[in-house]
Amino acid sequence: MRLYLINPSNPLVSMVRVKENRWNRYRVWKPLGLMVLAGLTPPEWEVTILDENRGVPDYSAMPRPDLLGITAFTSQANRAYEVASQFRRLGVPVVMGGIHATVCEDEALERVDSVVTGEAEAVWAQVLQDARHGCLKRRYCGGFADIDKVPPARHDLLPTGYACGAIQTTRGCPLNCSFCSVATFNGLQYRQRPIPDVVQEFQLIREKQVLVVDDNLVGTRPEDLARAKDLFRALIHADLRKKWIAQATINFADDEELMDLAAKAGCRGVFIGFESPTVDALRELGSKYHLLKGRDFRASVRRIQRHSILVVGSFIIGLDADEALIGRHIADVARRYGVDYLNVLFLTPLPGTRLWDKMKSEGRIVLDGFPEDWKYYTLTFPVAQYMHLSLNEVIEEMISCERGFYSVPHLMRRVWGNLWRWRNPLITLVGNLSYRSNSRLAGKAYVDFKCEQGQRYIN
Ligand code: B12
Ligand code: SF4
């Protein structure tokens, strides 16, 4: 039995343009969900993972599979449906899973044979058995998996062409930010994989550099932090010699022992959501406000960096409190905090979030011709009507923010600062150049976007 698992591409996602920017090799990430699915697949199936982010294969020249499994974030849904229809025309049954099929199940069901919602661990064996006997059901509900039963991903598949491997150690997030899909999809409960499973799986990863995909590797409660420390101790003990980056909340900076162990276990960078420089905007997010309010971010960032861990700061433009000059304000604040990279995204109503419900009820979702418009849900296009900013204004804010942070003098100052303290200066340079180059590409993309979609907005 032959199974293809496909990760569809979205040409509008700048990070997949590897040919245009060679540094993007470091920003193309392995589709871990499909690698986990492959790990759940019994040996009688011959599995091939096809990642369109590395180039779209000529499917017609490939042997016909017995089953196609396709994944999609919302931004990839369009392309997923195109690929599905191509295979269905050949009589290949198509099953779709992942976040988009979960939150837009009915839409997906119109375009594929079968949909798996939620995490796949509990149902994938059944799906394969049914496919084998030609009796696929239309819907399978995976719900939240038993975290102890997550198998190691197939790290032997997709062995080349990526700078980093990938691993997941926890699922779920209790903070439930208004714009985020994680609580809907992985639940509010913070579930942790057994540490021996994680260490064993780390050993299977071939790459020296690894992305830990957890939404928050350290968690927020004392018992979460204790587990993170135990995990780091186990990784140190295993002496894996891997360097890894992860996402964490800012409370990571509150615990010297935690940061010390993380650094010794191989942590070289953390991605932290600061979300907004203004208190009013932070209130819109939900309970994360309490984690962020009243902090000395500059001191927090410095404490992390003292452990030779780089900090990526993430912010959102387009929150209801955001007014003119928010872009420059974010760039100034991010420089003041001293983050090594800045990642800024447009506030985007993703289906299944509280933000979606709010914006929909207020009639503010402009790009709502689905599924075609999903391709713009990359968080790098303004798909909604923002409270105080027109389309042109919100785009200008984004441009001024990125120009302000990635201007050559500021960029060189950051690299020089890290060279002076001998804190990964080369990675700082490469990362900053990659972000700068992508922001230039985005500038061109906004021109096309305004030409094609501008008339749909009220200015
Ligand atoms: C790692 C990651 C990335 C990586 C991508 C890695 C990749 N797969 O290519 C990077 C950094 C590139 C990335 C980019 C983006 N991401 Co992202 N990302 C994640 C993150 C943190 C983890 C995903 C992961 O690996 N999970 C671990 C695996 C094991 O779980 P899984 O993929 O969900 O797979 C399980 C099930 O879904 C299911 N399943 C999945 N596929 C299939 C297929 C079939 C056939 C079946 C049966 C089952 C099945 O089985 C798996 C095992 O249970 C998630 C948050 C999250 N918790 O999911 C956000 C998340 C998926 N990203 C999100 C977003 C918005 C984006 C971006 C659009 C914007 C951005 N800049 O972040 C871009 C777009 C990328 C694109 N290609 O279009 C949103 C998606 C929301 C949505 N509705 O689409 C999420 C949920 C974060 C959030 N805050 O809401 N991301
Ligand atoms: S803290 Fe991060 S993962 Fe958790 S809900 Fe907020 S944005 Fe999502």
Coordinates of C-alpha atoms and ligand atoms in Angstrom, one line a residue:
M1 CA 0.0 0.0 0.0
R2 CA 1.4 3.4 -1.0
L3 CA 0.7 6.5 1.0
Y4 CA 1.6 10.0 0.1
L5 CA 1.6 12.7 2.8
I6 CA 1.6 16.2 1.3
N7 CA 2.4 19.6 2.8
P8 CA 1.0 22.1 0.3
S9 CA 2.8 25.4 -0.4
N10 CA 1.5 28.9 -0.5
P11 CA 3.6 31.1 -2.9
L12 CA 2.6 34.2 -0.9
V13 CA 4.6 33.0 2.1
S14 CA 7.9 34.8 1.8
M15 CA 9.8 32.2 3.8
V16 CA 9.3 29.5 1.2
R17 CA 11.1 31.5 -1.5
V18 CA 14.4 29.7 -1.0
K19 CA 15.7 30.4 -4.5
E20 CA 15.2 34.2 -4.1
N21 CA 17.0 34.3 -0.7
R22 CA 19.4 31.6 0.2
W23 CA 19.3 32.5 3.9
N24 CA 15.7 31.3 3.8
R25 CA 17.0 27.7 4.0
Y26 CA 17.1 28.5 7.7
R27 CA 13.4 29.5 7.6
V28 CA 11.9 26.5 5.9
W29 CA 10.8 24.1 8.6
K30 CA 10.0 20.4 8.4
P31 CA 6.3 19.6 8.4
L32 CA 6.4 17.8 11.8
G33 CA 2.7 16.9 11.8
L34 CA 3.2 14.7 8.7
M35 CA 6.3 13.1 10.2
V36 CA 4.3 12.2 13.3
L37 CA 1.6 10.8 11.1
A38 CA 4.2 8.7 9.3
G39 CA 5.4 7.5 12.7
L40 CA 1.8 6.3 13.4
T41 CA 1.6 4.4 10.1
P42 CA 2.1 0.6 10.2
P43 CA 4.9 -0.9 8.1
E44 CA 2.7 -2.4 5.4
W45 CA 2.3 1.2 4.1
E46 CA 5.1 2.7 2.1
V47 CA 5.1 6.3 3.2
T48 CA 6.5 9.3 1.2
I49 CA 6.3 12.8 2.6
L50 CA 6.2 15.5 -0.1
D51 CA 6.9 19.0 1.1
E52 CA 5.9 21.5 -1.6
N53 CA 7.9 24.2 0.3
R54 CA 11.0 22.6 -1.2
G55 CA 9.5 22.6 -4.7
V56 CA 6.3 21.3 -6.2
P57 CA 6.9 17.7 -7.6
D58 CA 5.4 16.5 -10.9
Y59 CA 2.7 14.4 -9.4
S60 CA 1.7 13.0 -12.7
A61 CA 5.1 11.4 -13.2
M62 CA 5.0 9.7 -9.8
P63 CA 3.5 6.2 -9.1
R64 CA -0.2 6.4 -8.2
P65 CA -0.7 6.1 -4.4
D66 CA -3.4 4.1 -2.7
L67 CA -4.2 7.0 -0.4
L68 CA -3.3 10.7 -0.1
G69 CA -3.1 12.4 3.2
I70 CA -2.9 16.2 3.1
T71 CA -2.4 18.7 5.8
A72 CA -3.0 22.5 5.8
F73 CA -2.7 25.6 7.9
T74 CA -5.5 28.0 6.9
S75 CA -3.0 29.8 4.6
Q76 CA -2.4 26.6 2.7
A77 CA -6.0 25.4 2.4
N78 CA -6.4 26.7 -1.2
R79 CA -3.5 24.8 -2.5
A80 CA -4.5 21.7 -0.5
Y81 CA -7.8 21.7 -2.3
E82 CA -6.1 22.0 -5.7
V83 CA -3.8 19.1 -5.0
A84 CA -6.7 17.1 -3.6
S85 CA -8.7 17.6 -6.7
Q86 CA -5.7 16.6 -8.9
F87 CA -5.4 13.2 -7.1
R88 CA -9.2 12.6 -6.8
R89 CA -9.4 13.0 -10.6
L90 CA -7.1 9.9 -10.7
G91 CA -9.4 8.0 -8.4
V92 CA -7.0 8.4 -5.4
P93 CA -9.0 8.8 -2.1
V94 CA -7.9 11.9 -0.2
V95 CA -8.0 12.4 3.5
M96 CA -7.3 15.9 5.0
G97 CA -6.3 16.7 8.5
G98 CA -4.5 19.4 10.5
I99 CA -5.7 22.8 11.9
H100 CA -7.6 24.1 8.9
A101 CA -9.6 20.9 8.3
T102 CA -10.5 20.9 12.0
V103 CA -11.8 24.5 12.1
C104 CA -13.4 24.5 8.7
E105 CA -14.5 20.9 8.5
D106 CA -17.5 21.3 6.3
E107 CA -15.6 23.4 3.7
A108 CA -12.9 20.6 3.6
L109 CA -15.5 17.9 3.3
E110 CA -16.8 19.4 0.1
R111 CA -13.4 19.0 -1.4
V112 CA -11.9 15.8 0.0
D113 CA -13.1 12.3 0.7
S114 CA -12.5 12.2 4.4
V115 CA -11.6 14.7 7.2
V116 CA -9.7 13.9 10.4
T117 CA -10.3 16.7 13.0
G118 CA -8.0 17.3 15.9
E119 CA -4.9 15.4 16.8
A120 CA -4.6 12.2 14.8
E121 CA -3.0 9.7 17.2
A122 CA -6.2 8.0 18.3
V123 CA -7.8 7.6 14.9
W124 CA -5.1 7.3 12.2
A125 CA -4.8 3.5 12.4
Q126 CA -8.6 3.2 11.8
V127 CA -8.4 5.6 8.9
L128 CA -5.7 3.5 7.2
Q129 CA -7.6 0.3 7.9
D130 CA -10.8 1.7 6.4
A131 CA -8.9 3.1 3.4
R132 CA -7.4 -0.4 2.8
H133 CA -10.9 -1.9 2.8
G134 CA -12.3 0.8 0.6
C135 CA -14.7 2.1 3.3
L136 CA -13.3 5.4 4.4
K137 CA -15.8 7.3 6.6
R138 CA -16.4 11.0 5.9
R139 CA -15.4 12.2 9.4
Y140 CA -13.0 11.0 12.0
C141 CA -12.7 12.9 15.3
G142 CA -9.2 12.7 16.9
G143 CA -9.8 15.2 19.7
F144 CA -6.9 15.6 22.1
A145 CA -4.5 12.7 22.0
D146 CA -3.2 10.9 25.0
I147 CA 0.2 12.7 25.2
D148 CA 2.0 9.5 26.5
K149 CA 1.0 7.8 23.2
V150 CA 2.6 10.3 20.8
P151 CA 5.1 8.2 18.8
P152 CA 8.5 9.5 17.7
A153 CA 8.2 11.3 14.3
R154 CA 9.8 9.7 11.3
H155 CA 13.0 11.8 11.3
D156 CA 14.5 9.4 8.7
L157 CA 12.0 10.8 6.1
L158 CA 12.9 14.2 4.6
P159 CA 16.5 13.8 5.6
T160 CA 18.1 16.6 3.5
G161 CA 17.5 20.2 2.5
Y162 CA 16.5 21.7 5.8
A163 CA 18.7 23.5 8.2
C164 CA 16.8 22.3 11.3
G165 CA 15.1 19.2 12.5
A166 CA 11.8 19.6 14.6
I167 CA 10.4 18.1 17.7
Q168 CA 7.4 18.6 20.0
T169 CA 7.5 18.1 23.7
T170 CA 4.2 19.7 24.9
R171 CA 0.8 20.5 23.5
G172 CA -1.9 23.0 24.5
C173 CA -1.9 26.4 26.1
P174 CA -4.0 27.7 28.9
L175 CA -3.6 31.4 28.0
N176 CA -6.0 31.3 25.1
C177 CA -5.1 34.6 23.4
S178 CA -8.0 36.0 21.4
F179 CA -6.1 35.8 18.0
C180 CA -4.6 32.3 18.5
S181 CA -5.9 28.9 17.3
V182 CA -3.9 26.8 19.7
A183 CA -6.4 26.5 22.5
T184 CA -9.2 25.4 20.1
F185 CA -7.0 22.9 18.4
N186 CA -4.7 21.5 21.2
G187 CA -6.8 22.5 24.2
L188 CA -6.4 24.7 27.2
Q189 CA -4.6 22.0 29.2
Y190 CA -0.8 22.1 29.0
R191 CA 0.1 18.4 28.2
Q192 CA 3.7 17.3 28.5
R193 CA 5.3 14.3 26.8
P194 CA 7.2 11.9 29.1
I195 CA 10.8 13.2 29.3
P196 CA 12.4 9.8 28.3
D197 CA 10.3 9.9 25.1
V198 CA 11.5 13.3 24.2
V199 CA 15.2 12.6 24.8
Q200 CA 14.9 9.4 22.8
E201 CA 13.3 11.2 19.9
F202 CA 15.9 14.0 20.1
Q203 CA 18.5 11.3 19.4
L204 CA 16.7 10.3 16.2
I205 CA 17.1 13.8 14.7
R206 CA 19.9 14.0 12.2
E207 CA 20.3 17.8 12.0
K208 CA 22.5 19.6 14.5
Q209 CA 20.0 22.4 14.8
V210 CA 16.4 21.8 16.0
L211 CA 13.2 23.7 16.2
V212 CA 11.2 22.8 19.3
V213 CA 7.7 23.6 18.0
D214 CA 5.9 23.8 21.4
D215 CA 3.8 26.9 21.8
N216 CA 5.4 27.4 25.2
L217 CA 8.3 25.1 26.1
V218 CA 8.5 26.2 29.7
G219 CA 4.8 26.9 30.7
T220 CA 3.7 29.3 33.3
R221 CA 2.9 27.4 36.5
P222 CA 5.6 26.3 39.0
E223 CA 5.1 22.6 38.1
D224 CA 5.5 23.4 34.4
L225 CA 8.8 25.2 35.1
A226 CA 10.0 22.2 37.2
R227 CA 9.2 19.8 34.3
A228 CA 11.1 22.1 31.9
K229 CA 14.1 22.0 34.2
D230 CA 13.9 18.2 34.4
L231 CA 13.7 18.0 30.6
F232 CA 16.8 20.3 30.2
R233 CA 18.7 18.2 32.8
A234 CA 17.9 15.1 30.9
L235 CA 19.0 16.7 27.6
I236 CA 22.3 17.8 29.3
H237 CA 22.8 14.3 30.6
A238 CA 22.2 12.8 27.2
D239 CA 24.9 15.1 25.8
L240 CA 23.2 15.4 22.4
R241 CA 25.3 18.3 21.2
K242 CA 22.3 19.8 19.4
K243 CA 21.5 23.5 19.3
W244 CA 17.8 24.4 19.5
I245 CA 15.4 27.2 19.4
A246 CA 12.0 27.3 21.0
Q247 CA 8.9 29.5 21.8
A248 CA 8.4 30.6 25.4
T249 CA 6.5 33.2 27.4
I250 CA 8.4 36.0 29.0
N251 CA 8.3 34.4 32.5
F252 CA 11.2 32.3 31.1
A253 CA 13.4 35.3 32.1
D254 CA 12.3 35.1 35.8
D255 CA 14.2 32.0 36.6
E256 CA 18.0 32.0 36.4
E257 CA 18.3 28.3 36.9
L258 CA 15.8 27.6 34.2
M259 CA 17.7 29.8 31.7
D260 CA 21.1 28.3 32.8
L261 CA 19.8 24.7 32.3
A262 CA 18.2 25.6 28.9
A263 CA 21.4 27.2 27.7
K264 CA 23.5 24.1 28.8
A265 CA 20.9 21.8 27.1
G266 CA 21.5 23.6 23.8
C267 CA 19.0 26.5 23.7
R268 CA 20.3 29.2 21.4
G269 CA 17.2 31.3 20.8
V270 CA 13.7 31.9 22.1
F271 CA 10.7 33.4 20.3
I272 CA 8.7 35.5 22.7
G273 CA 5.3 37.2 22.0
F274 CA 5.4 40.7 23.4
E275 CA 2.3 41.4 21.2
S276 CA 2.0 45.2 21.8
P277 CA 3.8 48.1 23.4
T278 CA 0.5 49.6 24.7
V279 CA -1.4 48.5 27.7
D280 CA -4.8 49.0 26.1
A281 CA -3.9 46.8 23.2
L282 CA -2.6 44.1 25.6
R283 CA -6.0 44.0 27.4
E284 CA -7.6 42.9 24.1
L285 CA -5.6 39.7 24.1
G286 CA -7.1 38.0 27.2
S287 CA -5.3 36.4 30.1
K288 CA -1.8 36.9 28.6
Y289 CA -2.2 40.5 29.6
H290 CA -1.6 39.6 33.2
L291 CA 1.7 37.9 32.2
L292 CA 2.9 40.9 30.3
K293 CA 1.6 43.9 32.2
G294 CA 4.0 46.0 34.3
R295 CA 7.2 44.2 33.3
D296 CA 10.6 45.6 32.7
F297 CA 11.0 43.9 29.3
R298 CA 14.5 45.4 28.7
A299 CA 15.8 43.7 31.9
S300 CA 14.0 40.5 31.1
V301 CA 15.5 40.4 27.6
R302 CA 19.0 41.2 29.0
R303 CA 18.7 38.4 31.5
I304 CA 18.0 35.9 28.8
Q305 CA 20.7 37.2 26.5
R306 CA 23.3 36.9 29.3
H307 CA 22.9 33.1 28.9
S308 CA 23.9 33.5 25.2
I309 CA 20.3 32.9 24.1
L310 CA 19.0 35.2 21.3
V311 CA 15.6 36.7 21.6
V312 CA 13.1 37.1 18.8
G313 CA 10.4 39.5 19.8
S314 CA 7.0 39.2 18.2
F315 CA 4.4 42.0 17.9
I316 CA 1.1 42.5 16.2
I317 CA -0.1 45.6 14.2
G318 CA -3.8 46.2 13.8
L319 CA -5.2 45.7 17.3
D320 CA -8.2 47.9 18.1
A321 CA -6.1 50.2 20.2
D322 CA -3.5 50.8 17.5
E323 CA -3.5 54.2 15.9
A324 CA -1.2 56.1 13.5
L325 CA 2.6 55.8 14.3
I326 CA 2.1 52.4 15.9
G327 CA 4.7 50.9 13.5
R328 CA 7.4 53.3 14.5
H329 CA 6.4 52.9 18.2
I330 CA 6.9 49.1 17.9
A331 CA 10.3 49.4 16.2
D332 CA 11.4 51.9 18.9
V333 CA 10.2 49.7 21.7
A334 CA 11.7 46.5 20.3
R335 CA 15.1 48.3 20.0
R336 CA 14.7 49.6 23.6
Y337 CA 13.9 46.0 24.8
G338 CA 17.1 45.0 23.0
V339 CA 15.6 42.0 21.1
D340 CA 17.9 40.5 18.5
Y341 CA 15.2 40.1 15.9
L342 CA 11.7 41.6 15.5
N343 CA 8.8 39.7 14.0
V344 CA 5.7 41.8 13.2
L345 CA 2.5 40.4 12.0
F346 CA -0.9 41.9 11.0
L347 CA -3.7 41.1 13.4
T348 CA -5.5 38.3 11.5
P349 CA -8.9 36.7 12.4
L350 CA -8.1 33.0 12.0
P351 CA -11.2 30.7 11.9
G352 CA -11.9 29.1 15.3
T353 CA -10.6 32.0 17.3
R354 CA -12.4 34.5 19.5
L355 CA -11.0 37.2 17.3
W356 CA -12.7 35.6 14.3
D357 CA -16.1 35.6 16.0
K358 CA -15.7 39.2 17.1
M359 CA -14.6 40.5 13.7
K360 CA -17.2 38.5 11.9
S361 CA -20.0 39.7 14.0
E362 CA -18.8 43.3 13.4
G363 CA -18.6 42.7 9.6
R364 CA -14.9 43.5 9.6
I365 CA -13.5 40.5 7.8
V366 CA -12.8 42.0 4.3
L367 CA -11.2 39.1 2.5
D368 CA -14.0 36.6 3.0
G369 CA -14.2 35.0 -0.4
F370 CA -13.3 31.5 0.7
P371 CA -11.6 29.3 0.0
E372 CA -9.7 31.5 -2.5
D373 CA -9.0 34.2 0.1
W374 CA -7.4 31.9 2.6
K375 CA -4.1 32.3 0.8
Y376 CA -3.9 35.8 2.3
Y377 CA -4.2 34.4 5.9
T378 CA -0.5 34.3 6.3
L379 CA -0.5 37.1 8.9
T380 CA 1.6 39.1 6.5
F381 CA -1.4 40.6 4.7
P382 CA -4.1 42.8 6.3
V383 CA -7.2 40.8 5.7
A384 CA -9.6 42.8 7.9
Q385 CA -10.8 46.3 8.5
Y386 CA -8.8 47.7 11.3
M387 CA -10.4 50.1 13.9
H388 CA -8.3 53.2 13.4
L389 CA -6.2 52.3 10.4
S390 CA -7.2 52.2 6.7
L391 CA -5.7 49.6 4.4
N392 CA -3.0 52.0 3.2
E393 CA -2.3 53.2 6.7
V394 CA -1.9 49.7 8.2
I395 CA 0.5 48.7 5.4
E396 CA 2.5 51.9 5.9
E397 CA 2.7 51.2 9.6
M398 CA 4.1 47.7 8.9
I399 CA 6.6 49.1 6.4
S400 CA 7.8 51.9 8.8
C401 CA 8.1 49.3 11.6
E402 CA 10.3 47.0 9.7
R403 CA 12.4 49.8 8.1
G404 CA 12.8 51.3 11.6
F405 CA 14.1 48.1 13.1
Y406 CA 16.1 46.6 10.2
S407 CA 17.7 49.8 8.9
V408 CA 21.4 49.2 8.2
P409 CA 22.7 51.4 11.2
H410 CA 20.4 49.6 13.7
L411 CA 21.2 46.2 12.2
M412 CA 24.9 46.8 12.4
R413 CA 24.6 48.1 16.0
R414 CA 22.9 44.9 17.0
V415 CA 25.5 42.7 15.3
W416 CA 28.3 44.8 16.7
G417 CA 26.8 44.6 20.2
N418 CA 26.7 40.8 20.0
L419 CA 30.2 40.6 18.5
W420 CA 31.4 42.7 21.4
R421 CA 29.8 40.3 24.0
W422 CA 30.6 37.3 21.8
R423 CA 27.0 36.3 21.6
N424 CA 26.3 34.6 18.3
P425 CA 27.2 37.6 16.1
L426 CA 27.1 35.6 12.9
I427 CA 23.6 34.2 13.6
T428 CA 22.5 37.7 14.5
L429 CA 23.8 39.0 11.2
V430 CA 22.3 36.2 9.1
G431 CA 19.0 36.4 10.9
N432 CA 18.7 40.2 10.6
L433 CA 19.7 40.1 6.9
S434 CA 17.1 37.4 6.3
Y435 CA 14.4 39.4 8.0
R436 CA 15.5 42.6 6.2
S437 CA 15.4 40.9 2.8
N438 CA 12.0 39.4 3.5
S439 CA 10.6 42.8 4.5
R440 CA 11.7 44.1 1.1
L441 CA 9.9 41.2 -0.6
A442 CA 6.9 42.0 1.5
G443 CA 7.0 45.6 0.3
K444 CA 6.7 44.4 -3.3
A445 CA 3.9 42.0 -2.3
Y446 CA 1.9 44.9 -0.7
V447 CA 1.9 46.8 -4.0
D448 CA 0.4 43.7 -5.8
F449 CA -2.0 43.1 -3.0
K450 CA -3.3 46.7 -3.1
C451 CA -3.8 46.5 -6.9
E452 CA -5.6 43.2 -6.7
Q453 CA -7.6 43.6 -3.5
G454 CA -7.5 47.3 -2.5
Q455 CA -11.0 48.1 -3.8
R456 CA -12.6 45.7 -1.3
Y457 CA -11.6 47.9 1.6
I458 CA -13.3 51.0 2.9
N459 CA -10.7 53.8 3.1
Ligands
B12_1 C1 5.9 24.9 13.8 C2 4.8 25.9 13.3 C3 5.1 26.6 12.2 C4 6.3 26.4 11.3 C5 5.8 25.5 10.1 C6 6.2 24.1 10.2 C7 5.4 23.3 9.1 N1 4.5 22.4 9.4 O1 5.6 23.6 7.9 C8 6.5 27.8 10.7 C9 7.4 28.6 11.7 C10 7.1 27.8 9.3 C11 5.1 28.3 10.7 C12 4.6 29.2 9.9 C13 3.3 29.7 9.9 N2 2.4 29.5 10.9 CO1 2.7 28.1 12.3 N3 2.8 27.0 13.7 C14 3.7 26.1 14.1 C15 3.2 25.5 15.4 C16 3.9 26.2 16.5 C17 3.5 24.0 15.6 C18 3.0 23.1 14.4 C19 3.5 21.7 14.7 O2 4.5 21.3 14.2 N4 2.8 21.0 15.6 C20 3.2 19.6 15.9 C21 2.5 18.6 15.0 C22 2.7 17.2 15.6 O3 1.1 18.8 15.2 P1 0.2 19.2 13.9 O4 0.9 19.7 12.8 O5 -1.0 19.9 14.4 O6 -0.3 17.7 13.4 C23 -1.1 16.9 14.2 C24 -2.6 17.1 13.8 O7 -2.9 18.3 13.3 C25 -2.9 16.0 12.7 N5 -2.6 16.3 11.3 C26 -1.9 17.3 10.8 N6 -1.8 17.2 9.4 C27 -2.6 16.1 9.2 C28 -2.9 15.5 7.9 C29 -3.7 14.4 7.9 C30 -4.0 13.7 6.6 C31 -4.2 13.8 9.1 C32 -5.1 12.6 9.1 C33 -3.9 14.4 10.4 C34 -3.1 15.5 10.3 O8 -2.0 15.0 13.1 C35 -0.8 15.5 13.8 C36 -0.6 14.6 15.0 O9 -1.7 14.7 15.9 C37 1.7 25.8 15.4 C38 1.0 25.8 16.7 C39 0.4 24.5 17.0 N7 0.3 24.2 18.3 O10 0.0 23.7 16.1 C40 1.6 27.1 14.6 C41 0.4 27.3 13.8 C42 0.1 26.1 13.0 N8 0.9 28.3 12.8 C43 0.0 29.2 12.5 C44 0.2 30.2 11.5 C45 -0.9 31.3 11.5 C46 1.3 30.3 10.7 C47 1.6 31.3 9.6 C48 0.4 31.4 8.7 C49 1.9 32.6 10.1 C50 3.1 32.8 10.9 N9 4.0 33.6 10.4 O11 3.3 32.2 12.0 C51 2.8 30.7 8.9 C52 2.4 30.0 7.6 C53 3.2 28.8 7.1 C54 2.7 28.3 5.7 N10 3.4 27.4 5.2 O12 1.8 28.8 5.1 C55 -1.3 29.0 13.2 C56 -2.2 28.3 12.3 C57 -3.7 28.7 12.4 C58 -4.5 28.4 11.2 N11 -5.8 28.4 11.4 O13 -3.9 28.1 10.2 C59 -0.8 28.1 14.4 C60 -1.9 27.1 14.9 C61 -0.4 29.0 15.5 C62 -1.4 29.9 16.1 N12 -0.9 30.7 17.0 O14 -2.6 29.9 15.9 N13 4.4 27.7 11.7
SF4_2 S1 0.4 32.3 24.7 FE1 1.0 31.8 22.6 S2 0.2 29.7 22.2 FE2 -0.8 30.5 24.1 S3 -2.7 31.3 23.4 FE3 -1.3 33.0 23.5 S4 -0.4 33.1 21.4 FE4 -1.4 31.1 21.6

